[in-house]
Structure formats: structure tokens, C-alpha cells
Amino acid sequence: MELDMAADELKSVLNRLRRAQGQIAGIIRMIEEGRDCEDVITQLAAVSRALDRAGFAIIATGLQHCMAEGGQVNGDRDVMRARLEKLFLSLA
């Protein structure tokens, strides 16, 4: 399954991932500075949600792409559905 996303969808996902990257760098600094455990955990939870949202956006695009190709053979659709379901569950 190829990652075939429209430019605006791709930009949104990339922005989320870049923001998460910045948050991770901040968390590393927090740990190195000996910051409060509660603050570190709060930031870890935030970055986790950001990564989940990026993953769900990619999966949603995959679902939309599959629905747009409604003329596929049923076997192909079943395989694609199983793959997307596995991806979705991997984020759950």
C-alpha cells in the first residue's frame, strides 16, 4: 500500500510529525535537566497523542483511497481492508 496523500493532507501530517519531533527534543532536555516527573509524563502523553493523530490521518487517507477505487475485485478489497484494519489496531 503506497502512501498516496493529497498535498494538504500530507502537509498536515508532516506538521504533526514535526511538532512531535520538537516535543521529543523538549522531553529529552527535560530529562537531562532533571525536571519534574509529572511534567515529563505530561509531555510524553502529548507527543503520543500527536503521533497517534498522524497515524490515524494516514490510515483515514488509505481508507478514503480504497473507497474511491470501488471497482477493485472483492478479493483485493478484502486484503486491503484486512491490512488497514491491522494498521488501525496497531495504533489502538
C-alpha atoms as a printed R data frame, in Angstrom:
   type eleno elety resid chain resno       x       y      z
1  ATOM     1    CA   MET     A     1   0.000   0.000  0.000
2  ATOM     2    CA   GLU     A     2   1.570   3.268 -1.120
3  ATOM     3    CA   LEU     A     3   1.316   6.496  0.796
4  ATOM     4    CA   ASP     A     4  -0.682   8.498 -1.725
5  ATOM     5    CA   MET     A     5  -1.896  11.645  0.008
6  ATOM     6    CA   ALA     A     6  -3.052  14.992 -1.301
7  ATOM     7    CA   ALA     A     7  -0.664  17.885 -0.692
8  ATOM     8    CA   ASP     A     8  -2.816  19.457  2.033
9  ATOM     9    CA   GLU     A     9  -3.258  16.118  3.849
10 ATOM    10    CA   LEU     A    10   0.453  15.424  3.592
11 ATOM    11    CA   LYS     A    11   1.299  18.896  4.899
12 ATOM    12    CA   SER     A    12  -0.966  18.389  7.907
13 ATOM    13    CA   VAL     A    13   0.599  15.028  8.764
14 ATOM    14    CA   LEU     A    14   4.122  16.378  8.315
15 ATOM    15    CA   ASN     A    15   3.306  19.350 10.557
16 ATOM    16    CA   ARG     A    16   2.063  16.990 13.267
17 ATOM    17    CA   LEU     A    17   5.212  14.876 12.979
18 ATOM    18    CA   ARG     A    18   7.498  17.910 13.081
19 ATOM    19    CA   ARG     A    19   5.676  19.205 16.148
20 ATOM    20    CA   ALA     A    20   6.065  15.778 17.779
21 ATOM    21    CA   GLN     A    21   9.757  15.800 16.886
22 ATOM    22    CA   GLY     A    22  10.131  19.134 18.675
23 ATOM    23    CA   GLN     A    23   8.217  17.812 21.666
24 ATOM    24    CA   ILE     A    24  10.505  14.771 21.875
25 ATOM    25    CA   ALA     A    25  13.579  17.019 21.805
26 ATOM    26    CA   GLY     A    26  11.989  19.033 24.611
27 ATOM    27    CA   ILE     A    27  11.311  15.892 26.628
28 ATOM    28    CA   ILE     A    28  14.932  14.803 26.256
29 ATOM    29    CA   ARG     A    29  16.059  18.210 27.539
30 ATOM    30    CA   MET     A    30  13.611  17.974 30.428
31 ATOM    31    CA   ILE     A    31  15.014  14.614 31.475
32 ATOM    32    CA   GLU     A    32  18.603  15.822 31.120
33 ATOM    33    CA   GLU     A    33  17.776  18.845 33.288
34 ATOM    34    CA   GLY     A    34  16.138  16.666 35.929
35 ATOM    35    CA   ARG     A    35  12.705  18.226 35.511
36 ATOM    36    CA   ASP     A    36   9.683  17.067 37.460
37 ATOM    37    CA   CYS     A    37   8.458  13.571 36.555
38 ATOM    38    CA   GLU     A    38   4.855  14.766 36.204
39 ATOM    39    CA   ASP     A    39   5.878  17.404 33.635
40 ATOM    40    CA   VAL     A    40   7.840  14.821 31.640
41 ATOM    41    CA   ILE     A    41   4.932  12.374 31.634
42 ATOM    42    CA   THR     A    42   2.517  15.113 30.565
43 ATOM    43    CA   GLN     A    43   4.724  15.913 27.590
44 ATOM    44    CA   LEU     A    44   5.155  12.224 26.736
45 ATOM    45    CA   ALA     A    45   1.368  11.836 26.687
46 ATOM    46    CA   ALA     A    46   1.043  14.871 24.410
47 ATOM    47    CA   VAL     A    47   3.605  13.575 21.916
48 ATOM    48    CA   SER     A    48   1.975  10.157 21.977
49 ATOM    49    CA   ARG     A    49  -1.385  11.711 21.043
50 ATOM    50    CA   ALA     A    50   0.257  13.740 18.260
51 ATOM    51    CA   LEU     A    51   1.829  10.611 16.787
52 ATOM    52    CA   ASP     A    52  -1.467   8.717 17.047
53 ATOM    53    CA   ARG     A    53  -3.282  11.523 15.230
54 ATOM    54    CA   ALA     A    54  -0.704  11.478 12.444
55 ATOM    55    CA   GLY     A    55  -1.086   7.715 12.122
56 ATOM    56    CA   PHE     A    56  -4.873   7.889 12.092
57 ATOM    57    CA   ALA     A    57  -4.751  10.599  9.409
58 ATOM    58    CA   ILE     A    58  -2.608   8.344  7.239
59 ATOM    59    CA   ILE     A    59  -4.942   5.395  7.785
60 ATOM    60    CA   ALA     A    60  -8.025   7.533  7.079
61 ATOM    61    CA   THR     A    61  -6.458   8.618  3.806
62 ATOM    62    CA   GLY     A    62  -5.836   4.969  2.976
63 ATOM    63    CA   LEU     A    63  -9.480   4.163  3.677
64 ATOM    64    CA   GLN     A    64 -10.628   7.065  1.550
65 ATOM    65    CA   HIS     A    65  -8.321   5.954 -1.261
66 ATOM    66    CA   CYS     A    66  -9.706   2.407 -1.089
67 ATOM    67    CA   MET     A    67 -13.291   3.637 -1.192
68 ATOM    68    CA   ALA     A    68 -12.500   5.782 -4.227
69 ATOM    69    CA   GLU     A    69 -11.259   2.673 -6.003
70 ATOM    70    CA   GLY     A    70 -14.562   0.873 -5.548
71 ATOM    71    CA   GLY     A    71 -14.088  -1.052 -8.774
72 ATOM    72    CA   GLN     A    72 -11.464  -3.335 -7.260
73 ATOM    73    CA   VAL     A    73 -12.017  -7.064 -7.221
74 ATOM    74    CA   ASN     A    74 -13.617  -8.188 -3.955
75 ATOM    75    CA   GLY     A    75 -10.542 -10.231 -3.020
76 ATOM    76    CA   ASP     A    76  -8.352  -7.149 -3.372
77 ATOM    77    CA   ARG     A    77 -10.743  -5.109 -1.257
78 ATOM    78    CA   ASP     A    78 -10.780  -7.802  1.422
79 ATOM    79    CA   VAL     A    79  -6.981  -7.888  1.527
80 ATOM    80    CA   MET     A    80  -6.782  -4.090  1.676
81 ATOM    81    CA   ARG     A    81  -9.440  -3.974  4.388
82 ATOM    82    CA   ALA     A    82  -7.500  -6.503  6.463
83 ATOM    83    CA   ARG     A    83  -4.274  -4.533  6.030
84 ATOM    84    CA   LEU     A    84  -5.923  -1.244  7.017
85 ATOM    85    CA   GLU     A    85  -7.628  -2.888  9.989
86 ATOM    86    CA   LYS     A    86  -4.268  -4.262 11.157
87 ATOM    87    CA   LEU     A    87  -2.717  -0.792 10.824
88 ATOM    88    CA   PHE     A    88  -5.594   0.811 12.693
89 ATOM    89    CA   LEU     A    89  -5.356  -1.704 15.514
90 ATOM    90    CA   SER     A    90  -1.622  -1.194 15.781
91 ATOM    91    CA   LEU     A    91  -2.359   2.380 16.916
92 ATOM    92    CA   ALA     A    92  -5.111   1.349 19.343
